[in-house]
PDB file of C-alpha atoms in Angstrom:
ATOM      1  CA  MET A  73      24.772 -28.713 -20.096  1.00 76.00           C
ATOM      2  CA  CYS A  74      24.664 -26.726 -16.856  1.00 92.00           C
ATOM      3  CA  GLY A  75      24.341 -23.061 -15.975  1.00 96.00           C
ATOM      4  CA  ILE A  76      26.758 -20.921 -13.980  1.00 97.00           C
ATOM      5  CA  VAL A  77      26.139 -17.490 -12.474  1.00 98.00           C
ATOM      6  CA  GLY A  78      28.307 -15.317 -10.268  1.00 98.00           C
ATOM      7  CA  LEU A  79      28.101 -11.788  -8.911  1.00 98.00           C
ATOM      8  CA  HIS A  80      30.845  -9.832  -7.129  1.00 98.00           C
ATOM      9  CA  LEU A  81      29.642  -6.470  -5.768  1.00 98.00           C
ATOM     10  CA  ARG A  82      32.008  -3.510  -5.567  1.00 97.00           C
ATOM     11  CA  ASN A  83      29.400  -0.972  -4.457  1.00 98.00           C
ATOM     12  CA  PRO A  84      28.240  -1.513  -0.822  1.00 98.00           C
ATOM     13  CA  ASP A  85      24.938   0.213  -1.658  1.00 98.00           C
ATOM     14  CA  LEU A  86      24.065  -2.903  -3.685  1.00 98.00           C
ATOM     15  CA  HIS A  87      24.742  -5.397  -0.877  1.00 98.00           C
ATOM     16  CA  PRO A  88      21.078  -5.521   0.259  1.00 98.00           C
ATOM     17  CA  ARG A  89      20.102  -6.517  -3.298  1.00 98.00           C
ATOM     18  CA  LEU A  90      22.605  -9.343  -3.783  1.00 98.00           C
ATOM     19  CA  GLY A  91      20.122 -12.165  -3.238  1.00 98.00           C
ATOM     20  CA  ALA A  92      17.457 -10.680  -5.481  1.00 98.00           C
ATOM     21  CA  MET A  93      19.935 -10.170  -8.307  1.00 98.00           C
ATOM     22  CA  LEU A  94      21.412 -13.640  -7.868  1.00 98.00           C
ATOM     23  CA  ALA A  95      17.948 -15.237  -7.832  1.00 98.00           C
ATOM     24  CA  GLU A  96      17.075 -13.526 -11.115  1.00 98.00           C
ATOM     25  CA  MET A  97      20.343 -14.705 -12.666  1.00 98.00           C
ATOM     26  CA  LEU A  98      19.870 -18.281 -11.423  1.00 97.00           C
ATOM     27  CA  GLY A  99      16.313 -18.411 -12.717  1.00 97.00           C
ATOM     28  CA  GLU A 100      17.430 -17.388 -16.202  1.00 97.00           C
ATOM     29  CA  MET A 101      19.734 -20.430 -16.280  1.00 96.00           C
ATOM     30  CA  GLN A 102      17.002 -22.891 -15.252  1.00 95.00           C
ATOM     31  CA  ASP A 103      16.616 -24.372 -18.723  1.00 94.00           C
ATOM     32  CA  ARG A 104      20.343 -25.209 -18.763  1.00 93.00           C
ATOM     33  CA  GLY A 105      19.856 -27.484 -15.755  1.00 87.00           C
ATOM     34  CA  ALA A 106      16.547 -28.023 -14.015  1.00 86.00           C
ATOM     35  CA  ASP A 107      17.238 -31.128 -11.942  1.00 87.00           C
ATOM     36  CA  SER A 108      19.077 -29.457  -9.039  1.00 90.00           C
ATOM     37  CA  ALA A 109      20.792 -26.228  -8.048  1.00 94.00           C
ATOM     38  CA  GLY A 110      22.942 -24.616  -5.413  1.00 96.00           C
ATOM     39  CA  ILE A 111      24.254 -21.260  -4.284  1.00 97.00           C
ATOM     40  CA  ALA A 112      27.058 -19.826  -2.196  1.00 98.00           C
ATOM     41  CA  VAL A 113      26.414 -16.452  -0.568  1.00 98.00           C
ATOM     42  CA  TYR A 114      29.100 -14.402   1.114  1.00 98.00           C
ATOM     43  CA  GLY A 115      28.134 -11.868   3.768  1.00 97.00           C
ATOM     44  CA  ASN A 116      24.460 -12.486   4.583  1.00 98.00           C
ATOM     45  CA  PRO A 117      24.267 -11.864   8.371  1.00 97.00           C
ATOM     46  CA  ASP A 118      20.972 -13.755   8.739  1.00 97.00           C
ATOM     47  CA  TRP A 119      22.672 -16.969   7.637  1.00 98.00           C
ATOM     48  CA  ALA A 120      26.322 -16.281   8.503  1.00 97.00           C
ATOM     49  CA  PRO A 121      26.744 -13.666  11.266  1.00 97.00           C
ATOM     50  CA  ALA A 122      29.840 -11.505  10.883  1.00 95.00           C
ATOM     51  CA  GLY A 123      32.831 -12.608  12.926  1.00 94.00           C
ATOM     52  CA  GLN A 124      31.519 -16.134  13.484  1.00 97.00           C
ATOM     53  CA  GLY A 125      32.436 -19.528  12.115  1.00 97.00           C
ATOM     54  CA  CYS A 126      29.739 -20.955   9.858  1.00 98.00           C
ATOM     55  CA  ILE A 127      28.980 -24.396   8.441  1.00 98.00           C
ATOM     56  CA  SER A 128      26.415 -25.792   6.000  1.00 98.00           C
ATOM     57  CA  LEU A 129      25.434 -29.473   6.387  1.00 97.00           C
ATOM     58  CA  LEU A 130      23.378 -31.870   4.274  1.00 95.00           C
ATOM     59  CA  GLU A 131      21.945 -35.339   4.894  1.00 92.00           C
ATOM     60  CA  LEU A 132      21.317 -34.574   8.555  1.00 92.00           C
ATOM     61  CA  GLU A 133      18.028 -35.986   9.860  1.00 90.00           C
ATOM     62  CA  VAL A 134      17.763 -34.050  13.119  1.00 95.00           C
ATOM     63  CA  THR A 135      16.118 -30.753  13.938  1.00 97.00           C
ATOM     64  CA  ALA A 136      17.933 -27.434  14.115  1.00 98.00           C
ATOM     65  CA  ASP A 137      17.119 -27.193  17.829  1.00 98.00           C
ATOM     66  CA  GLU A 138      18.720 -30.581  18.464  1.00 97.00           C
ATOM     67  CA  VAL A 139      21.822 -29.567  16.518  1.00 98.00           C
ATOM     68  CA  SER A 140      22.055 -26.300  18.424  1.00 98.00           C
ATOM     69  CA  ALA A 141      21.838 -28.056  21.798  1.00 98.00           C
ATOM     70  CA  THR A 142      24.246 -30.855  20.879  1.00 98.00           C
ATOM     71  CA  LEU A 143      26.914 -28.628  19.355  1.00 98.00           C
ATOM     72  CA  SER A 144      26.603 -25.954  22.058  1.00 98.00           C
ATOM     73  CA  ALA A 145      27.231 -28.565  24.737  1.00 98.00           C
ATOM     74  CA  ALA A 146      30.180 -30.066  22.895  1.00 97.00           C
ATOM     75  CA  LEU A 147      31.707 -26.711  21.998  1.00 97.00           C
ATOM     76  CA  GLY A 148      31.119 -24.897  25.263  1.00 96.00           C
ATOM     77  CA  ALA A 149      29.817 -21.919  23.292  1.00 96.00           C
ATOM     78  CA  PRO A 150      26.391 -21.003  21.912  1.00 98.00           C
ATOM     79  CA  VAL A 151      25.652 -22.459  18.482  1.00 98.00           C
ATOM     80  CA  ALA A 152      22.805 -21.026  16.418  1.00 98.00           C
ATOM     81  CA  ALA A 153      21.267 -23.431  13.906  1.00 98.00           C
ATOM     82  CA  GLN A 154      18.519 -23.161  11.314  1.00 98.00           C
ATOM     83  CA  THR A 155      17.214 -25.382   8.548  1.00 97.00           C
ATOM     84  CA  ILE A 156      16.898 -23.750   5.129  1.00 97.00           C
ATOM     85  CA  ASP A 157      15.037 -26.208   2.897  1.00 96.00           C
ATOM     86  CA  VAL A 158      17.267 -29.312   3.198  1.00 95.00           C
ATOM     87  CA  THR A 159      20.455 -27.561   4.371  1.00 97.00           C
ATOM     88  CA  LEU A 160      21.310 -27.174   8.067  1.00 98.00           C
ATOM     89  CA  VAL A 161      23.176 -23.911   8.640  1.00 98.00           C
ATOM     90  CA  ALA A 162      24.980 -23.357  11.949  1.00 98.00           C
ATOM     91  CA  SER A 163      27.184 -20.578  13.333  1.00 98.00           C
ATOM     92  CA  ALA A 164      29.129 -19.931  16.534  1.00 98.00           C
ATOM     93  CA  PRO A 165      31.615 -17.366  17.908  1.00 98.00           C
ATOM     94  CA  VAL A 166      34.577 -19.656  17.177  1.00 97.00           C
ATOM     95  CA  PRO A 167      36.695 -20.383  14.076  1.00 97.00           C
ATOM     96  CA  ALA A 168      34.759 -22.314  11.460  1.00 97.00           C
ATOM     97  CA  GLU A 169      37.225 -25.215  11.563  1.00 97.00           C
ATOM     98  CA  GLU A 170      36.563 -25.641  15.295  1.00 97.00           C
ATOM     99  CA  LEU A 171      32.811 -25.677  14.799  1.00 98.00           C
ATOM    100  CA  LEU A 172      33.199 -28.059  11.865  1.00 97.00           C
ATOM    101  CA  ALA A 173      35.312 -30.499  13.917  1.00 97.00           C
ATOM    102  CA  VAL A 174      32.649 -30.660  16.630  1.00 97.00           C
ATOM    103  CA  ALA A 175      29.895 -31.150  14.038  1.00 97.00           C
ATOM    104  CA  ARG A 176      31.776 -33.963  12.319  1.00 96.00           C
ATOM    105  CA  ALA A 177      32.305 -35.730  15.631  1.00 97.00           C
ATOM    106  CA  ALA A 178      28.622 -35.421  16.565  1.00 97.00           C
ATOM    107  CA  TYR A 179      27.213 -36.195  13.099  1.00 97.00           C
ATOM    108  CA  PRO A 180      29.751 -38.288  11.169  1.00 95.00           C
ATOM    109  CA  VAL A 181      27.283 -39.168   8.404  1.00 93.00           C
ATOM    110  CA  ALA A 182      26.446 -35.539   7.594  1.00 95.00           C
ATOM    111  CA  LEU A 183      27.822 -34.079   4.373  1.00 94.00           C
ATOM    112  CA  VAL A 184      29.677 -30.779   4.698  1.00 95.00           C
ATOM    113  CA  ALA A 185      28.346 -28.471   1.985  1.00 96.00           C
ATOM    114  CA  GLY A 186      30.511 -25.515   2.997  1.00 97.00           C
ATOM    115  CA  PHE A 187      32.323 -23.845   5.870  1.00 97.00           C
ATOM    116  CA  GLY A 188      34.123 -20.636   6.751  1.00 97.00           C
ATOM    117  CA  SER A 189      33.520 -17.063   7.831  1.00 95.00           C
ATOM    118  CA  ASP A 190      30.667 -15.202   6.102  1.00 96.00           C
ATOM    119  CA  LEU A 191      29.821 -18.171   3.826  1.00 98.00           C
ATOM    120  CA  THR A 192      26.538 -20.027   3.408  1.00 98.00           C
ATOM    121  CA  VAL A 193      26.114 -22.837   0.873  1.00 98.00           C
ATOM    122  CA  LEU A 194      22.609 -24.089   0.054  1.00 97.00           C
ATOM    123  CA  LYS A 195      21.758 -26.960  -2.279  1.00 96.00           C
ATOM    124  CA  GLY A 196      18.641 -28.806  -3.358  1.00 94.00           C
ATOM    125  CA  VAL A 197      16.917 -31.011  -5.900  1.00 93.00           C
ATOM    126  CA  GLY A 198      14.313 -29.408  -8.117  1.00 93.00           C
ATOM    127  CA  ALA A 199      13.799 -26.421 -10.375  1.00 94.00           C
ATOM    128  CA  PRO A 200      16.158 -23.524  -9.555  1.00 95.00           C
ATOM    129  CA  ARG A 201      13.362 -20.926  -9.381  1.00 96.00           C
ATOM    130  CA  ASP A 202      11.471 -23.073  -6.876  1.00 96.00           C
ATOM    131  CA  LEU A 203      14.628 -23.613  -4.835  1.00 96.00           C
ATOM    132  CA  SER A 204      15.391 -19.878  -4.789  1.00 97.00           C
ATOM    133  CA  ARG A 205      11.960 -19.267  -3.276  1.00 97.00           C
ATOM    134  CA  SER A 206      12.373 -22.039  -0.702  1.00 97.00           C
ATOM    135  CA  TRP A 207      15.709 -20.553   0.354  1.00 98.00           C
ATOM    136  CA  GLY A 208      14.333 -17.011   0.597  1.00 98.00           C
ATOM    137  CA  LEU A 209      17.172 -15.945  -1.676  1.00 98.00           C
ATOM    138  CA  ASP A 210      15.454 -12.706  -2.714  1.00 98.00           C
ATOM    139  CA  ALA A 211      15.900 -11.335   0.818  1.00 98.00           C
ATOM    140  CA  ALA A 212      19.577 -12.282   1.211  1.00 98.00           C
ATOM    141  CA  SER A 213      22.211  -9.579   1.404  1.00 98.00           C
ATOM    142  CA  GLY A 214      25.959  -9.854   0.903  1.00 98.00           C
ATOM    143  CA  TRP A 215      28.872  -8.843  -1.252  1.00 98.00           C
ATOM    144  CA  GLN A 216      29.261 -11.946  -3.444  1.00 98.00           C
ATOM    145  CA  GLY A 217      27.213 -14.845  -4.696  1.00 98.00           C
ATOM    146  CA  VAL A 218      27.725 -17.883  -6.912  1.00 97.00           C
ATOM    147  CA  GLY A 219      25.073 -20.180  -8.320  1.00 97.00           C
ATOM    148  CA  HIS A 220      24.708 -23.281 -10.462  1.00 95.00           C
ATOM    149  CA  THR A 221      21.887 -25.066 -12.258  1.00 95.00           C
ATOM    150  CA  ARG A 222      22.669 -28.711 -12.918  1.00 87.00           C
ATOM    151  CA  MET A 223      21.829 -31.156 -15.658  1.00 77.00           C
ATOM    152  CA  ALA A 224      23.403 -34.332 -14.271  1.00 67.00           C
ATOM    153  CA  THR A 225      25.481 -36.388 -16.689  1.00 65.00           C
ATOM    154  CA  GLU A 226      27.782 -38.615 -14.612  1.00 63.00           C
ATOM    155  CA  SER A 227      26.475 -38.899 -11.044  1.00 64.00           C
ATOM    156  CA  ALA A 228      23.171 -39.063  -9.177  1.00 73.00           C
ATOM    157  CA  VAL A 229      20.686 -36.216  -8.908  1.00 74.00           C
ATOM    158  CA  THR A 230      20.942 -35.449  -5.194  1.00 75.00           C
ATOM    159  CA  SER A 231      21.374 -32.357  -3.073  1.00 82.00           C
ATOM    160  CA  SER A 232      24.912 -33.495  -2.261  1.00 80.00           C
ATOM    161  CA  GLY A 233      25.700 -33.822  -5.982  1.00 81.00           C
ATOM    162  CA  ALA A 234      24.605 -30.278  -6.722  1.00 87.00           C
ATOM    163  CA  HIS A 235      27.149 -27.487  -7.094  1.00 89.00           C
ATOM    164  CA  PRO A 236      28.844 -25.473  -5.608  1.00 95.00           C
ATOM    165  CA  PHE A 237      31.477 -27.791  -4.236  1.00 94.00           C
ATOM    166  CA  ALA A 238      32.876 -25.960  -1.230  1.00 94.00           C
ATOM    167  CA  VAL A 239      35.649 -28.122   0.185  1.00 94.00           C
ATOM    168  CA  GLY A 240      38.093 -25.534   1.564  1.00 93.00           C
ATOM    169  CA  PRO A 241      37.543 -22.659   4.002  1.00 95.00           C
ATOM    170  CA  GLU A 242      35.383 -19.982   2.352  1.00 95.00           C
ATOM    171  CA  GLN A 243      36.057 -21.608  -1.017  1.00 95.00           C
ATOM    172  CA  CYS A 244      33.624 -22.809  -3.648  1.00 95.00           C
ATOM    173  CA  LEU A 245      33.734 -24.003  -7.241  1.00 96.00           C
ATOM    174  CA  VAL A 246      31.025 -24.351  -9.882  1.00 95.00           C
ATOM    175  CA  HIS A 247      31.543 -26.084 -13.197  1.00 92.00           C
ATOM    176  CA  ASN A 248      29.897 -26.370 -16.593  1.00 94.00           C
ATOM    177  CA  GLY A 249      31.308 -29.265 -18.580  1.00 93.00           C
ATOM    178  CA  SER A 250      33.097 -32.490 -17.725  1.00 92.00           C
ATOM    179  CA  PHE A 251      36.579 -33.640 -16.777  1.00 94.00           C
ATOM    180  CA  SER A 252      37.584 -36.736 -18.736  1.00 94.00           C
ATOM    181  CA  ASN A 253      40.533 -37.675 -16.503  1.00 96.00           C
ATOM    182  CA  HIS A 254      38.906 -37.061 -13.124  1.00 96.00           C
ATOM    183  CA  ALA A 255      39.280 -40.702 -12.013  1.00 96.00           C
ATOM    184  CA  THR A 256      43.058 -40.568 -12.432  1.00 97.00           C
ATOM    185  CA  ILE A 257      43.356 -37.262 -10.588  1.00 97.00           C
ATOM    186  CA  ARG A 258      41.074 -38.537  -7.804  1.00 97.00           C
ATOM    187  CA  ARG A 259      43.390 -41.510  -7.279  1.00 97.00           C
ATOM    188  CA  GLU A 260      46.432 -39.218  -7.192  1.00 97.00           C
ATOM    189  CA  LEU A 261      44.804 -36.900  -4.656  1.00 97.00           C
ATOM    190  CA  ARG A 262      43.668 -39.810  -2.490  1.00 97.00           C
ATOM    191  CA  ALA A 263      47.260 -41.052  -2.455  1.00 97.00           C
ATOM    192  CA  GLN A 264      48.174 -37.647  -0.996  1.00 95.00           C
ATOM    193  CA  GLY A 265      45.574 -38.005   1.764  1.00 95.00           C
ATOM    194  CA  VAL A 266      42.708 -36.060   0.182  1.00 95.00           C
ATOM    195  CA  GLU A 267      39.270 -37.484   1.047  1.00 92.00           C
ATOM    196  CA  PHE A 268      36.209 -37.360  -1.205  1.00 93.00           C
ATOM    197  CA  ASP A 269      32.466 -37.290  -0.530  1.00 88.00           C
ATOM    198  CA  SER A 270      31.179 -38.303  -3.976  1.00 85.00           C
ATOM    199  CA  GLU A 271      32.049 -39.650  -7.414  1.00 85.00           C
ATOM    200  CA  ASN A 272      31.238 -36.294  -9.007  1.00 87.00           C
ATOM    201  CA  ASP A 273      33.930 -35.060 -11.390  1.00 91.00           C
ATOM    202  CA  THR A 274      33.445 -31.490 -10.194  1.00 92.00           C
ATOM    203  CA  GLU A 275      34.404 -32.462  -6.665  1.00 93.00           C
ATOM    204  CA  VAL A 276      37.757 -33.594  -8.061  1.00 96.00           C
ATOM    205  CA  GLY A 277      38.289 -30.109  -9.504  1.00 96.00           C
ATOM    206  CA  ALA A 278      37.285 -28.481  -6.230  1.00 96.00           C
ATOM    207  CA  ARG A 279      39.560 -30.752  -4.167  1.00 96.00           C
ATOM    208  CA  PHE A 280      42.435 -30.122  -6.578  1.00 97.00           C
ATOM    209  CA  VAL A 281      42.047 -26.337  -6.294  1.00 96.00           C
ATOM    210  CA  ALA A 282      41.701 -26.502  -2.503  1.00 95.00           C
ATOM    211  CA  HIS A 283      44.833 -28.677  -2.337  1.00 96.00           C
ATOM    212  CA  GLN A 284      46.734 -26.097  -4.386  1.00 95.00           C
ATOM    213  CA  LEU A 285      45.533 -23.206  -2.217  1.00 94.00           C
ATOM    214  CA  ALA A 286      46.394 -25.084   0.980  1.00 94.00           C
ATOM    215  CA  ALA A 287      49.919 -25.465  -0.386  1.00 94.00           C
ATOM    216  CA  GLY A 288      50.211 -21.676  -0.551  1.00 94.00           C
ATOM    217  CA  LYS A 289      49.402 -20.993  -4.195  1.00 94.00           C
ATOM    218  CA  ASP A 290      47.111 -18.111  -5.126  1.00 93.00           C
ATOM    219  CA  VAL A 291      43.891 -18.720  -7.021  1.00 93.00           C
ATOM    220  CA  GLU A 292      45.318 -17.670 -10.397  1.00 93.00           C
ATOM    221  CA  THR A 293      48.207 -20.121 -10.096  1.00 95.00           C
ATOM    222  CA  ALA A 294      45.856 -22.863  -8.900  1.00 95.00           C
ATOM    223  CA  LEU A 295      43.606 -22.400 -11.931  1.00 96.00           C
ATOM    224  CA  LYS A 296      46.577 -22.426 -14.287  1.00 96.00           C
ATOM    225  CA  GLU A 297      47.472 -25.779 -12.712  1.00 97.00           C
ATOM    226  CA  VAL A 298      43.916 -26.948 -13.457  1.00 97.00           C
ATOM    227  CA  CYS A 299      44.425 -26.089 -17.129  1.00 96.00           C
ATOM    228  CA  ALA A 300      47.726 -27.988 -17.190  1.00 96.00           C
ATOM    229  CA  THR A 301      46.372 -31.063 -15.366  1.00 97.00           C
ATOM    230  CA  PHE A 302      42.728 -31.634 -16.331  1.00 96.00           C
ATOM    231  CA  ASP A 303      41.463 -32.914 -19.674  1.00 96.00           C
ATOM    232  CA  GLY A 304      37.955 -32.183 -20.877  1.00 94.00           C
ATOM    233  CA  PHE A 305      35.668 -29.283 -21.596  1.00 93.00           C
ATOM    234  CA  TYR A 306      34.931 -26.826 -18.828  1.00 95.00           C
ATOM    235  CA  THR A 307      34.127 -23.358 -17.658  1.00 97.00           C
ATOM    236  CA  LEU A 308      34.906 -22.845 -13.968  1.00 97.00           C
ATOM    237  CA  LEU A 309      34.043 -20.137 -11.480  1.00 97.00           C
ATOM    238  CA  VAL A 310      36.046 -20.282  -8.246  1.00 97.00           C
ATOM    239  CA  SER A 311      35.496 -17.972  -5.293  1.00 95.00           C
ATOM    240  CA  ASN A 312      36.464 -17.318  -1.711  1.00 92.00           C
ATOM    241  CA  ARG A 313      35.374 -14.510   0.603  1.00 89.00           C
ATOM    242  CA  ASP A 314      37.801 -12.066  -1.038  1.00 88.00           C
ATOM    243  CA  SER A 315      38.120 -13.211  -4.653  1.00 90.00           C
ATOM    244  CA  PHE A 316      36.195 -14.269  -7.728  1.00 92.00           C
ATOM    245  CA  ALA A 317      37.879 -16.016 -10.696  1.00 97.00           C
ATOM    246  CA  VAL A 318      36.879 -17.546 -14.046  1.00 98.00           C
ATOM    247  CA  VAL A 319      38.732 -19.880 -16.423  1.00 97.00           C
ATOM    248  CA  ARG A 320      37.840 -21.932 -19.507  1.00 97.00           C
ATOM    249  CA  ASP A 321      39.590 -24.892 -21.121  1.00 96.00           C
ATOM    250  CA  ALA A 322      41.823 -24.641 -24.200  1.00 95.00           C
ATOM    251  CA  ILE A 323      38.964 -25.198 -26.658  1.00 94.00           C
ATOM    252  CA  ALA A 324      36.462 -23.024 -24.738  1.00 93.00           C
ATOM    253  CA  CYS A 325      33.399 -24.768 -26.133  1.00 90.00           C
ATOM    254  CA  LYS A 326      31.386 -24.235 -22.952  1.00 94.00           C
ATOM    255  CA  PRO A 327      29.717 -20.815 -23.081  1.00 95.00           C
ATOM    256  CA  ALA A 328      30.623 -17.965 -20.754  1.00 97.00           C
ATOM    257  CA  VAL A 329      30.282 -14.212 -20.668  1.00 98.00           C
ATOM    258  CA  ILE A 330      31.699 -11.656 -18.235  1.00 98.00           C
ATOM    259  CA  ALA A 331      30.392  -8.143 -17.590  1.00 98.00           C
ATOM    260  CA  GLU A 332      32.102  -5.470 -15.506  1.00 98.00           C
ATOM    261  CA  THR A 333      31.128  -2.040 -14.200  1.00 98.00           C
ATOM    262  CA  ASP A 334      32.403   0.190 -11.409  1.00 98.00           C
ATOM    263  CA  ASP A 335      29.651  -1.299  -9.204  1.00 98.00           C
ATOM    264  CA  TRP A 336      30.009  -5.019  -9.905  1.00 98.00           C
ATOM    265  CA  VAL A 337      31.589  -7.881 -11.829  1.00 98.00           C
ATOM    266  CA  ALA A 338      29.293 -10.644 -13.064  1.00 98.00           C
ATOM    267  CA  MET A 339      29.696 -13.892 -14.963  1.00 98.00           C
ATOM    268  CA  ALA A 340      27.171 -16.289 -16.464  1.00 98.00           C
ATOM    269  CA  SER A 341      26.886 -19.047 -18.998  1.00 97.00           C
ATOM    270  CA  GLU A 342      24.699 -16.808 -21.155  1.00 97.00           C
ATOM    271  CA  TYR A 343      24.142 -13.057 -21.407  1.00 98.00           C
ATOM    272  CA  ARG A 344      20.423 -13.305 -20.610  1.00 98.00           C
ATOM    273  CA  ALA A 345      21.369 -14.025 -16.977  1.00 98.00           C
ATOM    274  CA  LEU A 346      23.090 -10.623 -16.848  1.00 98.00           C
ATOM    275  CA  ALA A 347      20.548  -8.612 -18.800  1.00 98.00           C
ATOM    276  CA  LYS A 348      18.644  -7.194 -15.794  1.00 97.00           C
ATOM    277  CA  LEU A 349      21.634  -6.191 -13.675  1.00 98.00           C
ATOM    278  CA  PRO A 350      21.679  -2.461 -12.847  1.00 98.00           C
ATOM    279  CA  GLY A 351      23.847  -0.518 -15.274  1.00 97.00           C
ATOM    280  CA  VAL A 352      24.474  -3.459 -17.599  1.00 98.00           C
ATOM    281  CA  ALA A 353      23.854  -1.223 -20.619  1.00 97.00           C
ATOM    282  CA  ASN A 354      27.093   0.584 -19.772  1.00 97.00           C
ATOM    283  CA  ALA A 355      29.092  -2.508 -18.782  1.00 98.00           C
ATOM    284  CA  ARG A 356      32.210  -3.789 -20.453  1.00 98.00           C
ATOM    285  CA  ILE A 357      31.136  -7.206 -21.753  1.00 98.00           C
ATOM    286  CA  TRP A 358      33.312  -9.937 -23.208  1.00 98.00           C
ATOM    287  CA  GLU A 359      33.695 -13.669 -23.707  1.00 98.00           C
ATOM    288  CA  PRO A 360      36.624 -15.036 -21.683  1.00 97.00           C
ATOM    289  CA  GLU A 361      39.548 -16.322 -23.732  1.00 97.00           C
ATOM    290  CA  PRO A 362      40.664 -19.972 -23.514  1.00 97.00           C
ATOM    291  CA  GLU A 363      42.956 -20.792 -20.563  1.00 97.00           C
ATOM    292  CA  VAL A 364      43.127 -17.155 -19.440  1.00 97.00           C
ATOM    293  CA  VAL A 365      42.414 -16.705 -15.719  1.00 97.00           C
ATOM    294  CA  TYR A 366      40.249 -13.686 -14.945  1.00 97.00           C
ATOM    295  CA  ALA A 367      40.321 -12.765 -11.249  1.00 96.00           C
ATOM    296  CA  TRP A 368      39.028  -9.958  -9.054  1.00 95.00           C
ATOM    297  CA  THR A 369      39.751  -9.242  -5.391  1.00 91.00           C
ATOM    298  CA  ARG A 370      37.531  -7.494  -2.862  1.00 87.00           C
TER     299      ARG A 370
END
């Protein structure tokens, strides 16, 4: 059992409140998974300045100042770095892939938690409400956010094992459930040159989706391929900087609810995570149908 939350804002007047709303939603899902949590926030200029490449790194035992100096020298451009709880967040006026390549060369043991324009991924071990406070999530702005509370069932409780899994540019995936054939699909993807950071089944789903998108498929087609390829029970939320999509497996035993207004689209494992959103009393609310892809574009 895990908890998923996601919020896609249509009304720019709500952008300053994104973090506060997402923190409230994440906290409501704490009892679905209190061992670790993670978020992806799109558009917070304090973490990911507009027009710059951004990366989020874990398992990096150096200071932000050291990272800034090392990467600035290697890149030949100023790199800003800050540590947010256990995640090192860096940005520079270059494409994210260029910054990421320099970071990987300088710190080969670091785990890449996310990369791309306008994206920050933060993860940690502990109760989601405590993590939200340590991240300063209440003060974050942006146009889209995704969160996950984890109850680990098949891999270690670590920051790197927390969701979201963000393995493609500006992409992230969160997952409630389990994939029963993930080992087979991991082997098939490895044979195609895809590298993995963990034994987590969710990473296999994220790598599969990223592989599909890199091949030119849109997110709806990629998620239909997930339904055709993966066995198990799952609800997935997949996002990039311009889209937000939800799909459930054929049996749909993992809970999910979607709410939509003119101002926002939101998704959560349970309605209580949506109950305090502004205007929810007038929202269209429904339970997503099995193997139907629901997608919205900014």
